[in-house]
Coordinates of C-alpha atoms in Angstrom, one line a residue:
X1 CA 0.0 0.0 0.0
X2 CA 0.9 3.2 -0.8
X3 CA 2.3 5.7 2.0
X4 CA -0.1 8.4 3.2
X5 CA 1.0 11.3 2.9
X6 CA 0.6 13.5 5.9
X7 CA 0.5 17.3 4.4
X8 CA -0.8 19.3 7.6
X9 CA 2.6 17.7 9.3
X10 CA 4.5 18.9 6.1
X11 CA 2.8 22.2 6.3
X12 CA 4.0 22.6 10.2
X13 CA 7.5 21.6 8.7
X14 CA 7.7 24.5 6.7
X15 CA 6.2 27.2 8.9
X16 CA 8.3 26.0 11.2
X17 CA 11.1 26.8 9.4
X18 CA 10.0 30.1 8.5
X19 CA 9.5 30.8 12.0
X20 CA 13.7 29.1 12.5
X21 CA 15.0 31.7 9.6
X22 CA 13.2 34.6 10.8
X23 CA 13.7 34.3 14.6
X24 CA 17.6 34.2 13.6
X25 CA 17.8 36.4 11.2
X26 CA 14.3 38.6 10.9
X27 CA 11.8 38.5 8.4
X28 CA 13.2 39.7 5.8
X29 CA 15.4 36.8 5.7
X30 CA 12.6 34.7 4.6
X31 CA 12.9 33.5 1.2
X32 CA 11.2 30.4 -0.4
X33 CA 15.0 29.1 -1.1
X34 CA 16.1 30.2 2.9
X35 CA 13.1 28.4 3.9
X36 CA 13.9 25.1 1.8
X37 CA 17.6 25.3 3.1
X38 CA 16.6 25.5 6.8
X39 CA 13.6 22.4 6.5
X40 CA 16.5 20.0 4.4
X41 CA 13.8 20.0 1.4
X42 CA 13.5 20.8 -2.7
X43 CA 12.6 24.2 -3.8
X44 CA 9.8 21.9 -5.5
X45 CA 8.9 20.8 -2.2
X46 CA 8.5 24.2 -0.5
X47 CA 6.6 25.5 -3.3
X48 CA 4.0 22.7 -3.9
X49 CA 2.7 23.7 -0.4
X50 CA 3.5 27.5 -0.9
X51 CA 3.8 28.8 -4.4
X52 CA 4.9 32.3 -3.3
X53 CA 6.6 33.8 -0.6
X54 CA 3.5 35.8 0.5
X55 CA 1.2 32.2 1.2
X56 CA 4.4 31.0 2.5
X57 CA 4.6 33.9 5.5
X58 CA 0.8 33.5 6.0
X59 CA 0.9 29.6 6.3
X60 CA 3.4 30.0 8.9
X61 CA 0.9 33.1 10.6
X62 CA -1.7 30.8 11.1
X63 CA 0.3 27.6 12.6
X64 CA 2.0 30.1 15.1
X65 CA -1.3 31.3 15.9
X66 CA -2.4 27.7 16.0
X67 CA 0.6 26.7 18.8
X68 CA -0.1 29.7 20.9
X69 CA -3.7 28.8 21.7
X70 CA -2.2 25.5 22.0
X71 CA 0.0 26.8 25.1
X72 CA -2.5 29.1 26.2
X73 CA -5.1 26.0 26.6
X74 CA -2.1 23.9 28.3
X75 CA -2.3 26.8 31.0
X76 CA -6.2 26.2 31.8
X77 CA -6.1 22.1 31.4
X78 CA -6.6 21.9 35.6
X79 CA -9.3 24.4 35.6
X80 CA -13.1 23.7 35.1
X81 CA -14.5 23.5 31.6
X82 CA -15.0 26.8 31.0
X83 CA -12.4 28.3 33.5
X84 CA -13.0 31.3 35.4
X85 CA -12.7 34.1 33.7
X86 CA -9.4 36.0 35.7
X87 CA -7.8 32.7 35.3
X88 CA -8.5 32.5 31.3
X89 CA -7.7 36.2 31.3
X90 CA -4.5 35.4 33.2
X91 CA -3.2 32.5 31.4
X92 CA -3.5 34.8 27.7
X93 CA -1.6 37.3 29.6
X94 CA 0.9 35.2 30.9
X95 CA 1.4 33.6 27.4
X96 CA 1.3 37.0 25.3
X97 CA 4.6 38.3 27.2
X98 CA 7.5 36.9 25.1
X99 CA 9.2 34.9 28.4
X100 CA 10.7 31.7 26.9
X101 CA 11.8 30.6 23.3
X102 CA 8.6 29.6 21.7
X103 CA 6.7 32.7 22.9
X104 CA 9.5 34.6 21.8
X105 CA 9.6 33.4 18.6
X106 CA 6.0 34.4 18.0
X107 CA 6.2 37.7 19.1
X108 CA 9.1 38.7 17.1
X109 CA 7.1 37.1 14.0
X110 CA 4.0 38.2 14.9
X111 CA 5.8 42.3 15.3
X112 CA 7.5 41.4 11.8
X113 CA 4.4 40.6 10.3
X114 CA 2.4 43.6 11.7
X115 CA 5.1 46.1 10.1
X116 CA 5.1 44.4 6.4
X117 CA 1.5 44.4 6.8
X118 CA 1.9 47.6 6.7
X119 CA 3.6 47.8 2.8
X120 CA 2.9 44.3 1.5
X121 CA -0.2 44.4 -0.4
X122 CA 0.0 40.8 -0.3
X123 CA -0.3 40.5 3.1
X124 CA -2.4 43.5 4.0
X125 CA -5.1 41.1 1.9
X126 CA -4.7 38.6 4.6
X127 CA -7.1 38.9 7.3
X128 CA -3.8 39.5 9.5
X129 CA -6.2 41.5 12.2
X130 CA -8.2 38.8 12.5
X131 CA -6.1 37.1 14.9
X132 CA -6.3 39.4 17.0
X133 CA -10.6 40.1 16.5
X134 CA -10.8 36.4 17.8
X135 CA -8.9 37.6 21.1
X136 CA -10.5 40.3 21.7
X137 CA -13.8 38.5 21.4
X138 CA -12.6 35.5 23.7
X139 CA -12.0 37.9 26.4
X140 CA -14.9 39.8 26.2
X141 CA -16.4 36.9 26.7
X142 CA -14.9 35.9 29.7
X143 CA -15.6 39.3 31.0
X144 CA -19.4 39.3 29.9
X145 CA -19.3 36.2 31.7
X146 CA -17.5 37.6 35.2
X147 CA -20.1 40.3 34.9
X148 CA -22.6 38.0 35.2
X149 CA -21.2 36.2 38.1
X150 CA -20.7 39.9 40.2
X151 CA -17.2 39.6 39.8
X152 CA -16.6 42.9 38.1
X153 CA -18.8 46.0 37.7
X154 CA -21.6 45.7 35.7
X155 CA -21.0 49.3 34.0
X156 CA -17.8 48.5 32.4
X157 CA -17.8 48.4 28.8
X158 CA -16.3 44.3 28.3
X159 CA -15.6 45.4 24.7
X160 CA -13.1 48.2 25.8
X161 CA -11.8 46.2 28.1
X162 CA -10.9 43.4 26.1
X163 CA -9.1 45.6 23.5
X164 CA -7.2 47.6 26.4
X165 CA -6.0 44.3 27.4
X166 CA -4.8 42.9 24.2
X167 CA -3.2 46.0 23.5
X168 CA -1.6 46.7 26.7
X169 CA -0.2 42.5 26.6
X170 CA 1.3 43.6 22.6
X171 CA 2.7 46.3 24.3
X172 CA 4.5 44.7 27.0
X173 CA 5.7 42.1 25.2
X174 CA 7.3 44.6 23.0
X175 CA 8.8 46.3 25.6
X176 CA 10.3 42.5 26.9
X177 CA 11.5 41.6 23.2
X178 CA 13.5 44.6 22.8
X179 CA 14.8 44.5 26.6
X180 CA 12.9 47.5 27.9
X181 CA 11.2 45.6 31.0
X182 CA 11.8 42.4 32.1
X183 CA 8.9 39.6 31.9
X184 CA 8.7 40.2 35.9
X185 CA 7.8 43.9 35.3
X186 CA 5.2 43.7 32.4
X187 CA 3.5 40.8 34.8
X188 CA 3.2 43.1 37.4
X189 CA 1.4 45.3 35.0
X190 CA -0.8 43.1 33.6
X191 CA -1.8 41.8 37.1
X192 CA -2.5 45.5 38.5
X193 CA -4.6 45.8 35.2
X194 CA -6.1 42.7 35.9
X195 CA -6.9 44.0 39.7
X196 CA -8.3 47.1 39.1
X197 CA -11.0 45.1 36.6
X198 CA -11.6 42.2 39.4
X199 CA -13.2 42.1 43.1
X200 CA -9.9 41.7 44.3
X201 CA -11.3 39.5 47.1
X202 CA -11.9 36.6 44.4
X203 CA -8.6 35.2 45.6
X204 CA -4.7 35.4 44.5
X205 CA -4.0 35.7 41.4
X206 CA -2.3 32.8 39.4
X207 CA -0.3 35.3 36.8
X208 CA 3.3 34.0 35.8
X209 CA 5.6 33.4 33.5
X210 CA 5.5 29.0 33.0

């Protein structure tokens, strides 16, 4: 019989490669031929799954994506089905800050791809803002759904306050990447952000780093 061929594992093979080249070299570095070098396959190969360098960069957008939601759902695997929502809110905090090599990784690909955005028409045609739409909906979610439970004021605006959070986690993680703040500092922020949204007598808060 025939081998099957497993092309979502080939896929991840090549964005992860992207994700190699560019972490080590930005990414600009990214070429079709870079990527090929770095995975130990054919320029055919590369291209049969990416046929230009634009699908290429937004394969490798959406399996980084993929494997932070992947951490961030590691973080809540103890917690009730759904968690509570500061713990949710917590753990996407936790794993936006760029603290070990993975999250990093993303956030100095995910700032890459943000600034070509900017120029590439290719990429600017890519829903690249979507990501972070699906965020910002997940946590207003969670806070519609401590509002609910009494757990934070029922005048807040949850839509605000989910894009204040996202933005202020991009921010920080920034600031970490480029050696601003350490990861210690930008938690510390987060969590006072996180404090002045919750009852603070809902209990400690679980906010770190691993």
């Amino acid at each position: 019989m025939p081998r099957t061929v497993d092309h979502a594992q080939r896929r991840a093979q090549l964005a992860d490669a992207v994700v190699a080249v560019a972490a080590r070299a930005g990414l600009h570095a990214v070429t079709i031929r870079a990527v090929a070098a770095e995975a130990g396959v054919s320029l055919r190969f590369v291209q049969y799954y990416f046929p230009t360098k634009a699908e290429l960069l937004v394969g490798a957008l959406n399996h980084l994506e993929t494997l932070s939601h992947h951490r961030w759902n590691r973080r809540l695997a103890d917690l009730p089905d759904p968690p509570p929502a500061r713990a949710l809110i917590e753990a996407f905090c936790a794993e936006a800050l760029p603290t070990d090599t993975a999250s990093r990784a993303f956030h100095l690909v995910g700032t890459s791809y943000a600034v070509l955005a900017m120029t590439d028409p290719d990429l600017a045609q890519h829903p690249f803002v979507a990501g972070i739409d699906r965020l910002e909906h997940q946590l207003a979610r969670a806070l519609s759904r401590a509002q609910r439970n009494g757990e934070i004021s029922g005048d807040l605006d949850v839509t605000a306050e989910a894009i204040r959070l996202v933005m202020l986690a991009h921010g920080l993680g920034t600031s970490v990447l480029i050696g601003q703040h350490d990861p210690d500092t930008a938690l510390a922020v987060l969590t006072d952000q996180l404090d002045r949204l919750f009852d603070a007598t809902t209990g400690p808060n679980s906010l770190s780093p691993g």
